[in-house]
Short mmCIF file of C-alpha atoms in Angstrom, two decimals:
data_model
loop_
_atom_site.label_atom_id
_atom_site.label_comp_id
_atom_site.label_asym_id
_atom_site.label_seq_id
_atom_site.Cartn_x
_atom_site.Cartn_y
_atom_site.Cartn_z
CA MET A 1 63.66 -72.43 -9.32
CA LYS A 2 67.31 -71.47 -8.96
CA ASN A 3 69.08 -71.07 -5.57
CA HIS A 4 71.45 -68.16 -5.41
CA LYS A 5 73.70 -67.51 -2.50
CA ARG A 6 73.55 -63.86 -1.72
CA ALA A 7 76.78 -61.96 -1.48
CA GLU A 8 77.43 -59.58 1.44
CA ARG A 9 76.50 -56.60 -0.79
CA GLU A 10 75.16 -56.84 -4.27
CA PHE A 11 76.35 -54.11 -6.57
CA GLY A 12 73.30 -54.34 -8.80
CA ALA A 13 70.91 -53.97 -5.80
CA ASP A 14 72.87 -50.91 -4.64
CA VAL A 15 72.60 -49.51 -8.21
CA VAL A 16 68.76 -49.98 -8.10
CA ARG A 17 68.57 -48.16 -4.78
CA CYS A 18 70.66 -45.26 -6.06
CA VAL A 19 68.64 -45.03 -9.27
CA ALA A 20 65.41 -45.01 -7.29
CA THR A 21 66.74 -42.30 -5.02
CA ALA A 22 67.76 -40.17 -7.98
CA PHE A 23 64.28 -40.75 -9.54
CA ILE A 24 62.68 -39.60 -6.28
CA ILE A 25 64.46 -36.28 -6.55
CA GLY A 26 63.60 -36.13 -10.27
CA VAL A 27 59.89 -36.69 -9.95
CA HIS A 28 59.69 -34.12 -7.15
CA PHE A 29 61.13 -31.55 -9.50
CA PHE A 30 57.85 -31.75 -11.36
CA LEU A 31 55.84 -31.66 -8.13
CA HIS A 32 57.17 -28.27 -7.04
CA ASN A 33 57.51 -26.25 -10.21
CA GLY A 34 53.97 -26.01 -11.55
CA PHE A 35 54.49 -28.71 -14.16
CA TYR A 36 51.04 -30.22 -13.54
CA GLN A 37 49.32 -26.95 -14.33
CA GLN A 38 51.26 -26.29 -17.60
CA PRO A 39 49.45 -26.79 -20.88
CA GLN A 40 50.63 -29.96 -22.71
CA GLN A 41 52.04 -28.15 -25.72
CA GLY A 42 55.47 -28.07 -27.43
CA ILE A 43 58.56 -30.24 -27.52
CA ALA A 44 59.69 -29.08 -24.08
CA MET A 45 56.60 -30.37 -22.42
CA PHE A 46 56.76 -33.61 -24.44
CA GLY A 47 60.30 -34.23 -23.13
CA ALA A 48 59.20 -33.25 -19.57
CA ASP A 49 56.40 -35.82 -19.75
CA PHE A 50 58.89 -38.50 -20.82
CA LEU A 51 61.13 -37.67 -17.80
CA ARG A 52 58.21 -37.56 -15.47
CA TRP A 53 57.04 -40.99 -16.39
CA LEU A 54 60.52 -42.42 -16.22
CA THR A 55 61.26 -41.02 -12.78
CA TYR A 56 57.74 -41.95 -11.52
CA SER A 57 59.01 -45.52 -11.20
CA CYS A 58 60.95 -44.41 -8.06
CA VAL A 59 58.79 -45.86 -5.33
CA PRO A 60 57.91 -49.06 -7.25
CA LEU A 61 61.63 -49.67 -7.71
CA PHE A 62 62.08 -49.55 -3.94
CA LEU A 63 59.20 -52.05 -3.45
CA ILE A 64 60.50 -54.53 -6.07
CA LEU A 65 63.95 -54.22 -4.41
CA THR A 66 62.35 -55.00 -1.06
CA GLY A 67 60.89 -58.19 -2.47
CA TYR A 68 64.12 -59.05 -4.14
CA LEU A 69 66.18 -58.68 -0.94
CA LYS A 70 63.65 -59.95 1.62
CA SER A 71 62.18 -62.89 -0.23
CA GLU A 72 63.87 -65.40 2.11
CA CYS A 73 63.03 -63.63 5.43
CA ARG A 74 61.10 -65.57 8.02
CA VAL A 75 59.38 -64.69 11.28
CA SER A 76 62.06 -64.10 13.95
CA LEU A 77 63.12 -61.55 16.50
CA LYS A 78 66.20 -60.75 14.40
CA TYR A 79 63.99 -59.96 11.43
CA TYR A 80 61.70 -57.65 13.37
CA ARG A 81 64.73 -55.76 14.82
CA GLY A 82 65.47 -54.82 11.18
CA ILE A 83 62.77 -52.15 11.28
CA LEU A 84 64.67 -50.19 13.97
CA PRO A 85 67.02 -48.29 11.56
CA ILE A 86 64.04 -47.34 9.39
CA LEU A 87 62.14 -45.98 12.39
CA LEU A 88 65.21 -44.13 13.75
CA THR A 89 65.90 -42.55 10.38
CA PHE A 90 62.23 -41.48 10.21
CA LEU A 91 62.32 -39.89 13.64
CA LEU A 92 65.67 -38.17 13.06
CA MET A 93 64.64 -36.77 9.69
CA SER A 94 61.27 -35.68 11.12
CA GLY A 95 63.09 -33.78 13.81
CA ILE A 96 65.29 -32.04 11.29
CA CYS A 97 62.30 -31.14 9.09
CA ILE A 98 60.47 -29.74 12.14
CA GLY A 99 63.48 -27.62 12.96
CA PHE A 100 63.64 -26.39 9.38
CA LYS A 101 59.88 -25.58 9.29
CA THR A 102 60.05 -23.58 12.56
CA GLY A 103 63.39 -21.88 11.98
CA TYR A 104 63.29 -21.20 8.21
CA ARG A 105 59.67 -21.34 7.25
CA HIS A 106 58.41 -19.84 10.55
CA ILE A 107 55.63 -22.36 10.92
CA GLN A 108 54.44 -22.17 14.46
CA LYS A 109 52.86 -25.23 16.15
CA SER A 110 52.68 -26.51 19.72
CA VAL A 111 54.94 -29.42 20.73
CA TRP A 112 51.80 -31.62 20.78
CA GLU A 113 50.90 -30.60 17.20
CA TRP A 114 54.41 -31.51 15.98
CA ILE A 115 54.21 -34.89 17.76
CA VAL A 116 50.90 -35.46 16.04
CA ASP A 117 52.51 -34.52 12.73
CA ILE A 118 55.24 -37.11 13.29
CA PHE A 119 52.79 -39.86 13.99
CA ASN A 120 50.64 -38.77 11.04
CA TYR A 121 53.82 -39.08 8.83
CA LYS A 122 53.62 -35.37 7.90
CA ALA A 123 56.51 -33.82 9.84
CA ALA A 124 58.82 -34.92 7.00
CA ASP A 125 56.97 -34.08 3.81
CA TYR A 126 57.84 -37.32 2.04
CA ALA A 127 57.32 -39.67 5.06
CA TRP A 128 54.21 -41.31 3.67
CA TYR A 129 56.53 -43.97 2.27
CA ILE A 130 57.51 -44.96 5.82
CA GLU A 131 53.83 -45.61 6.61
CA LEU A 132 53.64 -47.85 3.57
CA TYR A 133 56.92 -49.59 4.31
CA ILE A 134 56.08 -50.40 7.96
CA GLY A 135 53.03 -52.36 6.92
CA LEU A 136 54.91 -54.09 4.06
CA PHE A 137 57.81 -54.94 6.41
CA LEU A 138 55.42 -56.62 8.93
CA LEU A 139 53.84 -58.69 6.15
CA CYS A 140 57.07 -59.67 4.35
CA PRO A 141 57.50 -63.06 6.11
CA PHE A 142 53.88 -64.02 5.43
CA LEU A 143 54.08 -62.88 1.80
CA ASN A 144 57.23 -64.97 1.49
CA ALA A 145 55.44 -67.99 2.98
CA GLY A 146 52.79 -67.66 0.27
CA PHE A 147 55.33 -67.26 -2.45
CA HIS A 148 57.40 -70.25 -1.30
CA ALA A 149 54.37 -72.46 -0.45
CA ARG A 150 55.24 -74.45 -3.53
CA SER A 151 58.48 -74.73 -5.40
CA GLU A 152 57.15 -75.33 -8.91
CA GLY A 153 57.80 -72.71 -11.49
CA TRP A 154 54.28 -72.65 -12.74
CA TYR A 155 52.98 -71.77 -9.25
CA HIS A 156 55.19 -68.63 -9.10
CA LYS A 157 54.28 -67.64 -12.63
CA VAL A 158 50.55 -67.93 -11.83
CA LEU A 159 51.00 -65.98 -8.56
CA ALA A 160 52.94 -63.15 -10.32
CA GLY A 161 50.45 -63.11 -13.16
CA THR A 162 47.55 -62.96 -10.78
CA MET A 163 49.03 -59.96 -8.98
CA ILE A 164 49.62 -58.25 -12.33
CA CYS A 165 46.04 -58.87 -13.35
CA ILE A 166 44.36 -57.54 -10.25
CA ALA A 167 46.81 -54.54 -9.67
CA PHE A 168 47.84 -53.37 -13.18
CA ILE A 169 45.60 -54.70 -15.90
CA PRO A 170 42.48 -52.69 -14.86
CA SER A 171 44.29 -49.48 -15.78
CA LEU A 172 44.50 -50.63 -19.47
CA PHE A 173 40.82 -51.07 -19.94
CA ASN A 174 38.85 -49.20 -17.24
CA GLY A 175 37.82 -45.58 -17.45
CA MET A 176 36.90 -45.79 -21.14
CA VAL A 177 33.95 -43.44 -22.07
CA ILE A 178 31.62 -45.09 -24.59
CA ARG A 179 28.61 -42.99 -25.77
CA GLY A 180 29.06 -40.72 -22.83
CA VAL A 181 29.15 -43.51 -20.23
CA GLU A 182 32.25 -44.58 -18.33
CA PHE A 183 33.02 -48.23 -18.93
CA ASN A 184 34.98 -50.30 -16.35
CA PRO A 185 34.89 -53.92 -17.56
CA ILE A 186 37.85 -55.19 -15.44
CA PRO A 187 37.27 -55.75 -11.68
CA ASP A 188 39.43 -53.12 -9.92
CA TYR A 189 38.47 -53.63 -6.28
CA PHE A 190 42.03 -54.86 -5.35
CA VAL A 191 44.02 -52.32 -7.38
CA SER A 192 45.24 -50.95 -4.03
CA LEU A 193 47.31 -54.12 -3.66
CA TRP A 194 49.93 -52.68 -5.97
CA PRO A 195 52.65 -52.65 -3.20
CA PHE A 196 52.18 -56.35 -2.87
CA ALA A 197 52.25 -56.88 -6.58
CA TYR A 198 55.63 -55.08 -6.87
CA TYR A 199 56.93 -57.10 -3.88
CA VAL A 200 55.91 -60.42 -5.45
CA LEU A 201 57.61 -59.40 -8.70
CA GLY A 202 60.78 -58.79 -6.65
CA CYS A 203 60.48 -62.27 -5.09
CA TYR A 204 60.04 -63.73 -8.60
CA ILE A 205 63.13 -61.91 -9.99
CA ARG A 206 65.20 -63.08 -7.01
CA SER A 207 64.18 -66.71 -7.56
CA TYR A 208 64.58 -66.88 -11.35
CA GLN A 209 67.13 -64.10 -12.13
CA PRO A 210 65.58 -63.21 -15.58
CA LYS A 211 67.93 -61.39 -17.91
CA LEU A 212 67.44 -59.20 -20.91
CA PRO A 213 70.24 -57.82 -23.13
CA LYS A 214 71.05 -54.31 -21.82
CA SER A 215 70.61 -52.73 -25.22
CA LEU A 216 67.13 -54.32 -25.61
CA CYS A 217 66.20 -53.43 -22.04
CA LEU A 218 67.16 -49.80 -22.64
CA LEU A 219 65.26 -49.73 -25.89
CA LEU A 220 62.13 -51.10 -24.24
CA ILE A 221 62.40 -48.58 -21.40
CA CYS A 222 62.54 -45.70 -23.85
CA SER A 223 59.79 -47.21 -25.97
CA VAL A 224 57.34 -47.65 -23.09
CA CYS A 225 58.11 -44.15 -21.66
CA LEU A 226 57.62 -42.78 -25.18
CA LEU A 227 54.28 -44.62 -25.62
CA LYS A 228 52.96 -43.41 -22.20
CA THR A 229 54.15 -39.83 -23.01
CA MET A 230 52.35 -39.87 -26.38
CA LEU A 231 49.14 -41.13 -24.79
CA THR A 232 49.27 -38.49 -22.06
CA PHE A 233 50.30 -35.71 -24.41
CA CYS A 234 47.73 -36.41 -27.12
CA MET A 235 44.79 -37.08 -24.85
CA ALA A 236 45.41 -33.85 -22.98
CA GLU A 237 44.61 -31.92 -26.17
CA GLY A 238 46.64 -28.93 -25.02
CA GLN A 239 45.24 -28.83 -21.54
CA ASP A 240 47.18 -29.60 -18.39
CA PHE A 241 48.66 -32.97 -17.40
CA SER A 242 45.62 -34.22 -15.49
CA HIS A 243 43.53 -34.12 -18.68
CA GLY A 244 45.78 -36.65 -20.37
CA ILE A 245 46.06 -40.38 -19.70
CA GLY A 246 47.46 -40.32 -16.19
CA GLY A 247 47.83 -43.18 -13.77
CA GLY A 248 49.30 -43.92 -10.35
CA TYR A 249 51.67 -46.61 -9.28
CA SER A 250 49.10 -49.24 -10.31
CA ASP A 251 49.25 -48.08 -13.90
CA PHE A 252 50.20 -50.87 -16.26
CA TRP A 253 52.79 -48.80 -18.10
CA VAL A 254 54.35 -47.52 -14.85
CA GLY A 255 54.68 -51.17 -13.77
CA ALA A 256 56.28 -52.04 -17.13
CA ILE A 257 58.75 -49.21 -16.84
CA THR A 258 59.64 -50.18 -13.29
CA VAL A 259 60.23 -53.81 -14.09
CA LEU A 260 62.38 -52.92 -17.14
CA VAL A 261 64.51 -50.41 -15.16
CA PHE A 262 64.94 -53.03 -12.47
CA LEU A 263 66.03 -55.64 -14.94
CA PHE A 264 68.47 -53.25 -16.50
CA CYS A 265 70.12 -52.49 -13.15
CA TYR A 266 69.80 -55.41 -10.78
CA ASN A 267 72.50 -57.65 -12.24
CA LEU A 268 75.04 -54.96 -13.19
CA GLU A 269 78.44 -55.73 -11.96
CA THR A 270 81.88 -54.00 -11.85
CA LYS A 271 85.36 -54.90 -10.63
CA GLN A 272 86.24 -51.32 -9.83
CA PRO A 273 86.43 -51.15 -6.00
CA VAL A 274 86.18 -47.35 -5.87
CA LEU A 275 82.90 -47.45 -7.85
CA ARG A 276 81.52 -50.32 -5.76
CA ARG A 277 82.28 -48.42 -2.52
CA LEU A 278 80.78 -45.15 -3.89
CA VAL A 279 77.52 -46.84 -5.03
CA ALA A 280 77.28 -48.74 -1.69
CA HIS A 281 77.94 -45.55 0.21
CA ILE A 282 75.06 -43.75 -1.41
CA SER A 283 72.82 -46.73 -1.23
CA LYS A 284 73.20 -47.01 2.55
CA ARG A 285 72.10 -43.37 2.88
CA SER A 286 69.21 -43.57 0.39
CA LEU A 287 66.45 -43.32 2.92
CA HIS A 288 68.11 -40.34 4.61
CA ILE A 289 68.56 -38.61 1.25
CA TYR A 290 64.92 -39.38 0.34
CA LEU A 291 63.39 -37.90 3.46
CA ILE A 292 65.70 -34.83 3.81
CA SER A 293 65.37 -33.92 0.11
CA ALA A 294 62.11 -32.17 0.90
CA VAL A 295 64.15 -29.47 2.80
CA PHE A 296 66.28 -28.80 -0.25
CA ASP A 297 63.33 -28.76 -2.56
CA VAL A 298 62.05 -25.79 -0.56
CA LEU A 299 65.46 -24.08 -0.34
CA LEU A 300 66.04 -24.40 -4.11
CA LYS A 301 62.58 -23.10 -4.77
CA ASP A 302 63.42 -19.97 -2.78
CA MET A 303 66.78 -19.37 -4.55
CA GLY A 304 65.29 -17.11 -7.19
CA ILE A 305 65.94 -19.33 -10.18
CA ASP A 306 62.80 -19.83 -12.25
CA PHE A 307 62.29 -23.60 -12.45
CA THR A 308 58.76 -23.27 -13.89
CA LEU A 309 59.50 -22.42 -17.51
CA PRO A 310 59.17 -25.57 -19.69
CA GLN A 311 61.64 -24.26 -22.22
CA SER A 312 64.25 -24.11 -19.43
CA TYR A 313 63.74 -27.66 -18.11
CA TRP A 314 66.69 -28.88 -20.14
CA TRP A 315 69.07 -27.15 -17.75
CA THR A 316 66.96 -26.46 -14.64
CA PHE A 317 66.00 -30.12 -14.23
CA PRO A 318 69.66 -31.41 -13.98
CA LEU A 319 70.69 -28.32 -11.97
CA LYS A 320 68.04 -28.58 -9.32
CA CYS A 321 68.20 -32.37 -9.04
CA SER A 322 71.97 -32.27 -8.67
CA LEU A 323 71.89 -29.58 -6.00
CA VAL A 324 69.09 -31.34 -4.03
CA PHE A 325 71.02 -34.59 -4.21
CA ILE A 326 74.31 -33.12 -3.09
CA GLY A 327 72.76 -31.22 -0.26
CA SER A 328 70.77 -34.25 0.93
CA LEU A 329 73.84 -36.48 0.74
CA LEU A 330 75.86 -34.02 2.82
CA VAL A 331 73.22 -34.04 5.57
CA SER A 332 73.11 -37.86 5.42
CA GLU A 333 76.88 -37.97 6.15
CA VAL A 334 75.99 -36.70 9.63
CA THR A 335 72.63 -38.45 10.21
CA TYR A 336 73.47 -41.87 8.86
CA PRO A 337 76.26 -42.54 11.40
CA VAL A 338 73.89 -41.43 14.16
CA THR A 339 71.30 -44.06 13.21
CA VAL A 340 73.96 -46.76 12.90
CA TRP A 341 75.34 -45.93 16.33
CA VAL A 342 71.91 -45.89 18.09
CA THR A 343 71.01 -49.19 16.35
CA GLN A 344 74.22 -50.80 17.60
CA VAL A 345 73.67 -49.51 21.17
CA PHE A 346 70.14 -50.83 21.13
CA GLY A 347 71.24 -54.13 19.70
CA ASN A 348 73.94 -54.51 22.37
CA PHE A 349 71.41 -53.69 25.12
CA VAL A 350 68.96 -56.31 23.85
CA PHE A 351 71.76 -58.86 23.64
CA LYS A 352 72.85 -58.20 27.23
CA MET A 353 69.25 -58.40 28.51
CA LYS A 354 68.78 -61.65 26.65
CA ASN A 355 71.90 -63.09 28.28
CA LEU A 356 70.83 -61.98 31.75
CA SER A 357 67.44 -63.57 31.30
CA GLN A 358 69.09 -66.88 30.38
CA ASN A 359 71.54 -66.91 33.30
#
């Protein structure tokens, strides 16, 4: 296992976060425009399927990045304080979304009902990820302890392989219908551990820094997306998306696409200071952009532009995604400094209390 001293900011890691954020906006394009009810017919839908499977790697990319960046974290007060900016961002974005729902969408609820929505992770429409992340964050030091329990390379390979087997391999073989009976030969009781599987893969990549030629990596990404698209498109037999070969984040091909995209991005480097600053700027605001993008998804849907026609996806997809991203980024320029300031104030308060208790 190689030891790598982490730089203050890694350009490649920031690129991964920016790509994942863009993919979040991209996959939500298909969520809100009736795509899943469209018949799987024609070249436009085939291209849409390809884009949908590519952008569906968004959340898994964040999880691999979490493992990559937090693989050395240990139990400490400093570590647990790291959840504060996430929680503050969640609360601030939830408040903005509540204001949008009451002022623009005229959704009327009592104060208590809105509070319940916040703690049910529903006030901000995409806040389910926060619920996932809180649990993963609390477990990170213990997952790391398991990963680093032994230093031999074979141990890490077996651990990563085991997680792949229990989380992703079942999707390759289960669900087959033979003579009218569904056949599930691979144990799939622990498929729901897919967040941990992605995290462990991130730890593995941090430790061993695997590299693929960029051209080969790009070819493999396109090939796997194309294969998954063909399977979905053909098996749907002209019906809607759900009749094809689908799959969630535990789907083997989704996992393969995610790992390949991560390998393509994570060790990118540039000497251009302007580009480094721009990518880092967007990366820092990625969670704000993610959560507030739900507001702009609604606003763009109400603009009057028909985003539902498959033959128009070639221009409505980049248009809507660009507008949602720009709007979300502009809002984050206000909200991100607020969370930084509150985090600093809280940190200074804790530091003072700690000093007073020691004196």
